[in-house]
PDB file of C-alpha atoms in Angstrom:
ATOM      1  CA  UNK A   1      46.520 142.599 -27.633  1.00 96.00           C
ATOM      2  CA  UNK A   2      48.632 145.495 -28.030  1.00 98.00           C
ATOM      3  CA  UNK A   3      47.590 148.803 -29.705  1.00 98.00           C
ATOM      4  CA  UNK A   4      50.469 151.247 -30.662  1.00 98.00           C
ATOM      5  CA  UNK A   5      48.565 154.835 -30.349  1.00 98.00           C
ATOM      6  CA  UNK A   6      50.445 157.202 -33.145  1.00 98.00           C
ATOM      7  CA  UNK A   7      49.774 160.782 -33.659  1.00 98.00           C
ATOM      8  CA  UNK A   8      50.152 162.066 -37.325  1.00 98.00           C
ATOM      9  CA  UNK A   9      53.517 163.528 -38.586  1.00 98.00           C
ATOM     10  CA  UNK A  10      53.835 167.629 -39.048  1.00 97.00           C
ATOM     11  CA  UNK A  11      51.063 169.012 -41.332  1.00 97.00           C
ATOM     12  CA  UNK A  12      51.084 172.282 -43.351  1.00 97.00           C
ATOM     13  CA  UNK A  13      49.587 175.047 -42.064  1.00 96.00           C
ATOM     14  CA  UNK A  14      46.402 176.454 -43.002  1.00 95.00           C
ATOM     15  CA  UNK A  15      45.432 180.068 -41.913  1.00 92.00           C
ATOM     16  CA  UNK A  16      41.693 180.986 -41.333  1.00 87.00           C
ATOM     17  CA  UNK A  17      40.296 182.086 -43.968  1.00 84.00           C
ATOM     18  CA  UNK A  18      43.122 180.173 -46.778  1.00 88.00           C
ATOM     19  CA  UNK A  19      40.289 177.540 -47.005  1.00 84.00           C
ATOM     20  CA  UNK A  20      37.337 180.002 -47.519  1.00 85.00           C
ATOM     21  CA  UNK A  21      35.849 178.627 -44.511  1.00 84.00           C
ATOM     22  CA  UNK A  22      35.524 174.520 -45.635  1.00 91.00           C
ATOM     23  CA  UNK A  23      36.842 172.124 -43.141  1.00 94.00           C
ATOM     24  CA  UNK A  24      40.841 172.103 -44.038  1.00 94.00           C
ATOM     25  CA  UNK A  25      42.407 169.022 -44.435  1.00 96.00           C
ATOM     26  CA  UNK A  26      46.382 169.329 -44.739  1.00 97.00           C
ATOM     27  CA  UNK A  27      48.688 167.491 -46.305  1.00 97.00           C
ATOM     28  CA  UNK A  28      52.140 166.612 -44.599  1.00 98.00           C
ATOM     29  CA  UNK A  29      55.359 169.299 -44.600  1.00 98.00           C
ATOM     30  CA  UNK A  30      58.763 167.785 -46.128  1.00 98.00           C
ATOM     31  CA  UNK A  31      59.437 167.758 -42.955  1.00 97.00           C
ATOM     32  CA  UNK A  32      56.455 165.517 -42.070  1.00 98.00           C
ATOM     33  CA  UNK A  33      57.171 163.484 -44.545  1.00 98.00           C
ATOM     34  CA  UNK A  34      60.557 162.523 -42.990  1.00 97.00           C
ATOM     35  CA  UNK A  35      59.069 162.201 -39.801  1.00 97.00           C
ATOM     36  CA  UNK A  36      57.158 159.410 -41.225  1.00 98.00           C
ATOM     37  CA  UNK A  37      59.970 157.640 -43.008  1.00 97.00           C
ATOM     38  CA  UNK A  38      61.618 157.623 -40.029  1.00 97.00           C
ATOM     39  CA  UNK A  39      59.064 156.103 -37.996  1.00 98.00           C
ATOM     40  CA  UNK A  40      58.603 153.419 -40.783  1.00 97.00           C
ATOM     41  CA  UNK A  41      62.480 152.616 -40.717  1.00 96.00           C
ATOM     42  CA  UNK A  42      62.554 152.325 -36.664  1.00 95.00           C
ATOM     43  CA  UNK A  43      59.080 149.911 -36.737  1.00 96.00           C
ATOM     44  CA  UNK A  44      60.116 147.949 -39.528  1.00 94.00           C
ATOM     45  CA  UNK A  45      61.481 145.515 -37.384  1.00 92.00           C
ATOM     46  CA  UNK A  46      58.616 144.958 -35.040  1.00 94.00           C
ATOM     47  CA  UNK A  47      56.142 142.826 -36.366  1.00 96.00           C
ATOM     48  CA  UNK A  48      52.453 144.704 -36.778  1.00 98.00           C
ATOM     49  CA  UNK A  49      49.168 142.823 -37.314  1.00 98.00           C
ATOM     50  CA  UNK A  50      47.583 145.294 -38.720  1.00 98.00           C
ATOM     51  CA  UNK A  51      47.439 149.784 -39.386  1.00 98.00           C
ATOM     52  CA  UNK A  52      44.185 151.051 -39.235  1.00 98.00           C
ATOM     53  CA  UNK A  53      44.124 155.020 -39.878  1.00 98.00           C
ATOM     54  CA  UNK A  54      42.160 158.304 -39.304  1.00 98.00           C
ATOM     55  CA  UNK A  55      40.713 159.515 -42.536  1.00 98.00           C
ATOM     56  CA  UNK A  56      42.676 162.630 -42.328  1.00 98.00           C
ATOM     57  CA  UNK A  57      45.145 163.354 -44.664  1.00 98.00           C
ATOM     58  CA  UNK A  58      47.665 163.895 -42.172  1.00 98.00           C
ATOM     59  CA  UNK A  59      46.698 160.520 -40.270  1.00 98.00           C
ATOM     60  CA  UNK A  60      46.816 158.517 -43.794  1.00 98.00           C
ATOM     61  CA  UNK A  61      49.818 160.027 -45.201  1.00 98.00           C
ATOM     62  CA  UNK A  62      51.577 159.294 -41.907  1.00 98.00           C
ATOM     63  CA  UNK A  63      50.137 155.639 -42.022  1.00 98.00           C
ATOM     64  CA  UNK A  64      51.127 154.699 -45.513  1.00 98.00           C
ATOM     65  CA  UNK A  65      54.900 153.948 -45.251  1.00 98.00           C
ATOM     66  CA  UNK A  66      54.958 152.370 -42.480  1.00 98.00           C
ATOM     67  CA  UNK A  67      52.372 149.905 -44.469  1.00 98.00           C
ATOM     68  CA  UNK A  68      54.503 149.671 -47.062  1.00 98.00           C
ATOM     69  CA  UNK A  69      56.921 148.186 -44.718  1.00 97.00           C
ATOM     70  CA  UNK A  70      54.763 145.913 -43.680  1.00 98.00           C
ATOM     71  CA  UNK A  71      52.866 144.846 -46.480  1.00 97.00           C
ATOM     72  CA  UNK A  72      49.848 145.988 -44.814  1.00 98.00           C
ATOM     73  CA  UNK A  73      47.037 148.099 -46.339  1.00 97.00           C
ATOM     74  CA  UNK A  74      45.573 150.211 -43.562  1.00 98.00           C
ATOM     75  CA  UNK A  75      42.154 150.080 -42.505  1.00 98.00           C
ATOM     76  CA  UNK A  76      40.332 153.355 -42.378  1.00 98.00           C
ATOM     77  CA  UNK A  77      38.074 154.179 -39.122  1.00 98.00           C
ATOM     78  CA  UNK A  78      35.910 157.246 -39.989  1.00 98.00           C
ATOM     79  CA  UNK A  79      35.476 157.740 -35.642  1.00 98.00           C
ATOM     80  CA  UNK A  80      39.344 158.481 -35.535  1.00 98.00           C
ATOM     81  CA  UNK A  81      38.939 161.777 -36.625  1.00 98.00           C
ATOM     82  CA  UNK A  82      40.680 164.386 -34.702  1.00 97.00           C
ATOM     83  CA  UNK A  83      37.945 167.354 -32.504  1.00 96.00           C
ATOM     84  CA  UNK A  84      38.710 169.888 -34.656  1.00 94.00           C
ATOM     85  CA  UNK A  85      38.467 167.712 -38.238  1.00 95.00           C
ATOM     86  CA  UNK A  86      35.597 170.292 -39.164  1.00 93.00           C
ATOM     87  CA  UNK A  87      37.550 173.537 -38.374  1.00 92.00           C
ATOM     88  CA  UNK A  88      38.585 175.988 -41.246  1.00 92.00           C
ATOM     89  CA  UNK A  89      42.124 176.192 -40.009  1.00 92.00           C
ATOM     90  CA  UNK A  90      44.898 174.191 -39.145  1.00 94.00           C
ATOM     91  CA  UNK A  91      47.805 175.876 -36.788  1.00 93.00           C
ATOM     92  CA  UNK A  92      50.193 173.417 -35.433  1.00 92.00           C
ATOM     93  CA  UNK A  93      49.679 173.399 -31.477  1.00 90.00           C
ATOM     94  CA  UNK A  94      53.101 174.654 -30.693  1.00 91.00           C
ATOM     95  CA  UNK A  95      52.692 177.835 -32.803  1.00 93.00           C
ATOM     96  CA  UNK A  96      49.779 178.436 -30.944  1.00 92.00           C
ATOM     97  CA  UNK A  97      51.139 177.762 -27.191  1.00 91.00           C
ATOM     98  CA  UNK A  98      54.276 179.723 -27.842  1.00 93.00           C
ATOM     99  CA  UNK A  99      52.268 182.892 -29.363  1.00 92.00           C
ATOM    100  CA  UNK A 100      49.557 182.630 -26.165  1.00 91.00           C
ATOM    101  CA  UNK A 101      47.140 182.264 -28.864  1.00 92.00           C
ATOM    102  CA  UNK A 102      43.519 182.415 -27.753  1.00 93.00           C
ATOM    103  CA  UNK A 103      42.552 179.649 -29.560  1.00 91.00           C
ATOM    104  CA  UNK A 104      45.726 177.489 -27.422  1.00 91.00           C
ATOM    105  CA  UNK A 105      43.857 178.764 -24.295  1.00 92.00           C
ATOM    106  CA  UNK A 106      40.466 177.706 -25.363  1.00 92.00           C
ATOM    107  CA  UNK A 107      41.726 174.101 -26.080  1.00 92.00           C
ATOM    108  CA  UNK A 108      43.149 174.284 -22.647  1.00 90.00           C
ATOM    109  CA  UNK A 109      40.394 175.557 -21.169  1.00 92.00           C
ATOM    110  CA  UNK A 110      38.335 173.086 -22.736  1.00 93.00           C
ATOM    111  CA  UNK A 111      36.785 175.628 -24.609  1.00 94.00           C
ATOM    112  CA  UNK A 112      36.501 173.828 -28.442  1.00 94.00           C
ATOM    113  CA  UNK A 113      33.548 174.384 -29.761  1.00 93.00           C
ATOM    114  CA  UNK A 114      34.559 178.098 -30.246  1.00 91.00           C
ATOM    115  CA  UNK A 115      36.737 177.819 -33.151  1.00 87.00           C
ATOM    116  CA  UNK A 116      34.924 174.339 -34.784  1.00 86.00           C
ATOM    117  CA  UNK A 117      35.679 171.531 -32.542  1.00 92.00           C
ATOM    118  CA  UNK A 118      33.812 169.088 -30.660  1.00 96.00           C
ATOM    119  CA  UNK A 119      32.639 169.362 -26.858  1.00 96.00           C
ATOM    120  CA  UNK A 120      35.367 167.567 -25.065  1.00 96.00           C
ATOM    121  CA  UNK A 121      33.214 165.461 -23.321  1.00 96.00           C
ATOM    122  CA  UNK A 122      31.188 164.506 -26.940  1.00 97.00           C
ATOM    123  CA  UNK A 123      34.575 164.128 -27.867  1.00 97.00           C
ATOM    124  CA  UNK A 124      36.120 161.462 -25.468  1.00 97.00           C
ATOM    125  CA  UNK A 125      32.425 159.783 -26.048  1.00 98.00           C
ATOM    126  CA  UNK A 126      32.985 158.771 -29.625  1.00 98.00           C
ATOM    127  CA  UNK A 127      36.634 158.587 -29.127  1.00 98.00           C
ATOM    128  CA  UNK A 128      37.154 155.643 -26.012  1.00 98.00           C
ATOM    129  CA  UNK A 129      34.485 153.358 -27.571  1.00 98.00           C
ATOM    130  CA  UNK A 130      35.515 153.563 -31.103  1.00 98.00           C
ATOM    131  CA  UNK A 131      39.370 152.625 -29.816  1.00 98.00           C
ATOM    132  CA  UNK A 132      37.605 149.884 -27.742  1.00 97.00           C
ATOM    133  CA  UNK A 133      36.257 148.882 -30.929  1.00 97.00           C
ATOM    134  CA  UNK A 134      39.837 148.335 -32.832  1.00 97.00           C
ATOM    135  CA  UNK A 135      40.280 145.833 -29.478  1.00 96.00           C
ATOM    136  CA  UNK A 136      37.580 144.356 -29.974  1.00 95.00           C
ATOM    137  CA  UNK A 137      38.304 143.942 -33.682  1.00 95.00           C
ATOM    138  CA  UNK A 138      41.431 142.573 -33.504  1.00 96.00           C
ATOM    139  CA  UNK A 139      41.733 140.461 -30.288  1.00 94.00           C
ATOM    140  CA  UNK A 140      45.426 138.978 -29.854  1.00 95.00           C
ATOM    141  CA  UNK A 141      46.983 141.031 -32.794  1.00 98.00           C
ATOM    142  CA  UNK A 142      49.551 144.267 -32.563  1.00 98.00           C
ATOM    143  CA  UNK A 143      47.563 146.693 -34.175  1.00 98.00           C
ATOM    144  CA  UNK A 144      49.437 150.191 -35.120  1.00 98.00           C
ATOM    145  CA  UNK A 145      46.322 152.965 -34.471  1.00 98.00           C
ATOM    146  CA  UNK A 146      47.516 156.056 -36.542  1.00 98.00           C
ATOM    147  CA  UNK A 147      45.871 159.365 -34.943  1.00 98.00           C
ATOM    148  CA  UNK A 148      46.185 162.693 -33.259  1.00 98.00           C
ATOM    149  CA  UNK A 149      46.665 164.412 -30.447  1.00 97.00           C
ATOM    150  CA  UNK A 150      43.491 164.493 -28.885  1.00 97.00           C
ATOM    151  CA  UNK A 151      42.920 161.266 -29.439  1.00 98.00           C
ATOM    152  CA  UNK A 152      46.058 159.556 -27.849  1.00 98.00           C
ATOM    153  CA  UNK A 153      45.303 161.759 -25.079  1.00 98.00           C
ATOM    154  CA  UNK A 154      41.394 161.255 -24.697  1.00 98.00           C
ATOM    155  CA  UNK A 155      42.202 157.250 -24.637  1.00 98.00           C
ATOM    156  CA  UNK A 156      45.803 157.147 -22.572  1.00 98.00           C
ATOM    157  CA  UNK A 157      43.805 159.279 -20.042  1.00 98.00           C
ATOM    158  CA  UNK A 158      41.133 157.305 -19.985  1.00 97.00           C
ATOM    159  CA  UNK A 159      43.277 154.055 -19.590  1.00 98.00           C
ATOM    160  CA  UNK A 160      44.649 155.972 -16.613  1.00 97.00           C
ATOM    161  CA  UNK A 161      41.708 157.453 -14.732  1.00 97.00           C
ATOM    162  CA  UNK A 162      42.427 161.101 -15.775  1.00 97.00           C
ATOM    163  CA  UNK A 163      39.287 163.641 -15.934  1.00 93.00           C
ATOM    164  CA  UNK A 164      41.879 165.851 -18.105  1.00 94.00           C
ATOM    165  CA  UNK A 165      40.916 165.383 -21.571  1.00 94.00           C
ATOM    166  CA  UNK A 166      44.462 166.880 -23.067  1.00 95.00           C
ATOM    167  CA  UNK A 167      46.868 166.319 -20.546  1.00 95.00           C
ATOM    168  CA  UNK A 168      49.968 166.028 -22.382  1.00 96.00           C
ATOM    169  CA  UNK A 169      51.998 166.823 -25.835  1.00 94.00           C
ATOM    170  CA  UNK A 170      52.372 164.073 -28.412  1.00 97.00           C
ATOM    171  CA  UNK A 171      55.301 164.917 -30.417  1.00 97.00           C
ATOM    172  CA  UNK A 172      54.833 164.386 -33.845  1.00 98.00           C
ATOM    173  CA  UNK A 173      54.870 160.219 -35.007  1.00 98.00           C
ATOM    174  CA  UNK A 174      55.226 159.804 -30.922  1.00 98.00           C
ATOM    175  CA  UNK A 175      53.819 155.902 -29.918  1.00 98.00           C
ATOM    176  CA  UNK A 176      51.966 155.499 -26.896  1.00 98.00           C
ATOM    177  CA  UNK A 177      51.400 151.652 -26.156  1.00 98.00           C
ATOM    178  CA  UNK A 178      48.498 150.216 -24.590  1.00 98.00           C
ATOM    179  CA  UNK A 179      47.695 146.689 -23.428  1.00 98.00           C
ATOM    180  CA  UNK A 180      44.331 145.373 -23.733  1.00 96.00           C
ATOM    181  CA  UNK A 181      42.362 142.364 -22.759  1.00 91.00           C
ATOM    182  CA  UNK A 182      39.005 141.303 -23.992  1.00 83.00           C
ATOM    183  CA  UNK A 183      38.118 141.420 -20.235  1.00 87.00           C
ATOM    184  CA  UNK A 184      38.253 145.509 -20.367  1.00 91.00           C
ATOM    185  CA  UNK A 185      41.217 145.659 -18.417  1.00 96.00           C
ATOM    186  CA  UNK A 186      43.886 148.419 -19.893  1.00 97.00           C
ATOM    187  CA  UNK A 187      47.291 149.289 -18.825  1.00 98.00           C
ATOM    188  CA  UNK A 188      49.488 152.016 -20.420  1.00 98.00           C
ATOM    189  CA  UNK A 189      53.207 150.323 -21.939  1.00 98.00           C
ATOM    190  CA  UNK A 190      54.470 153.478 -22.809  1.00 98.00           C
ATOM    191  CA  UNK A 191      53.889 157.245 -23.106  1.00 98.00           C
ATOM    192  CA  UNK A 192      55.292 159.607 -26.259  1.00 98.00           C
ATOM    193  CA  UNK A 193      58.173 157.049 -27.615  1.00 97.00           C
ATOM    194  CA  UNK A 194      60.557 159.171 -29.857  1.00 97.00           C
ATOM    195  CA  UNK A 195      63.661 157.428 -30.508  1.00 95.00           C
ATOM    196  CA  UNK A 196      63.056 157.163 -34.280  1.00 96.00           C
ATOM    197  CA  UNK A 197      63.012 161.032 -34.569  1.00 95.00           C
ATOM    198  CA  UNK A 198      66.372 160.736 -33.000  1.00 92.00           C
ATOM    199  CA  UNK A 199      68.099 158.091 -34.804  1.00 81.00           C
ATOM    200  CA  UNK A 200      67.664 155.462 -37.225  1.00 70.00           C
ATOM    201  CA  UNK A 201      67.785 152.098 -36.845  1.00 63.00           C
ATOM    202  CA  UNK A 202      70.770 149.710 -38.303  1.00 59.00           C
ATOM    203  CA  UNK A 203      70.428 146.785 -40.556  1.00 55.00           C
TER     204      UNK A 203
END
């Protein structure tokens, strides 16, 4: 089976303290909301067995036209949830690795826990056996995973041997493709595909 690993489209931006310290969960930007449009239009074509979602408002609101496309109704997998689901802030990952931001070097550093996240090895824990569940769910079927960051790069690491938890950028709506067999055997198809942020496709 094949599992298309999406990250979510651009979310708004929530500032500590805008939330009164509750875990924030944002909505998508105009711009997101393009981002997602686009990626419907591009995938249209390519036939999907099934979209099964985060919970996250950015994961679901990513998910949902490319479902209408389909006419698919995603499935919703609580264990998709992004590290930091419980934090009281959301600042998108490029603000915070083009200010220096502390909290950019303590998700480098592996440091998460210090501003609401998970351990990253609790993390990649829940995260590789709940994707090995979707596999395992849907054996022979093209399955469209809609995520985050940390998550396409806790399981594409994983597929590849990688002790690095985030080891890459997923742009926003990026697919990673992964091959799997009900043997266990994984091999990565292809790493942060972007073409439908570039250009749509003609009918």
């Amino acid at each position: 089976m094949e599992l298309l690993l999406i990250r979510h489209a651009e979310p708004v931006r929530v500032a500590p303290g805008e939330s009164g310290g509750d875990p924030v969960d944002p909505r998508l930007t105009e711009r997101g909301r393009d981002q997602a449009e686009r990626l419907a239009d591009w995938y249209a074509a390519e036939p999907l067995d099934h979209i099964v979602s985060s919970p996250l408002r950015r994961a679901l609101d990513t998910a949902a036209p490319l479902a209408a496309r389909h006419g698919l109704e995603p499935a919703i997998v609580e264990g998709l949830v992004e590290y930091d689901a419980n934090a009281d802030h959301y600042i998108p990952v490029e603000e915070l690795r083009e200010t220096r931001d502390e909290r950019w070097l303590a998700m480098v550093e592996g440091r998460w826990e210090e501003y609401g996240g998970e351990a990253p090895e609790v993390f990649r824990a829940r995260i590789v056996p709940c994707v090995d569940a979707i596999v395992g769910r849907f054996p022979g079927a093209r399955v469209a995973v809609v995520c985050h960051g940390g998550v396409v790069n806790v399981y594409a690491g994983h597929v590849l041997g990688l002790s690095r938890h985030l080891w890459f950028e997923p742009a926003y709506t990026s697919v990673t493709r992964v091959a799997a067999s009900r043997r266990g055997d994984r091999s990565l198809l292809s790493l942060n595909e972007t073409a439908h942020l570039i250009a749509r496709r003609v009918t």
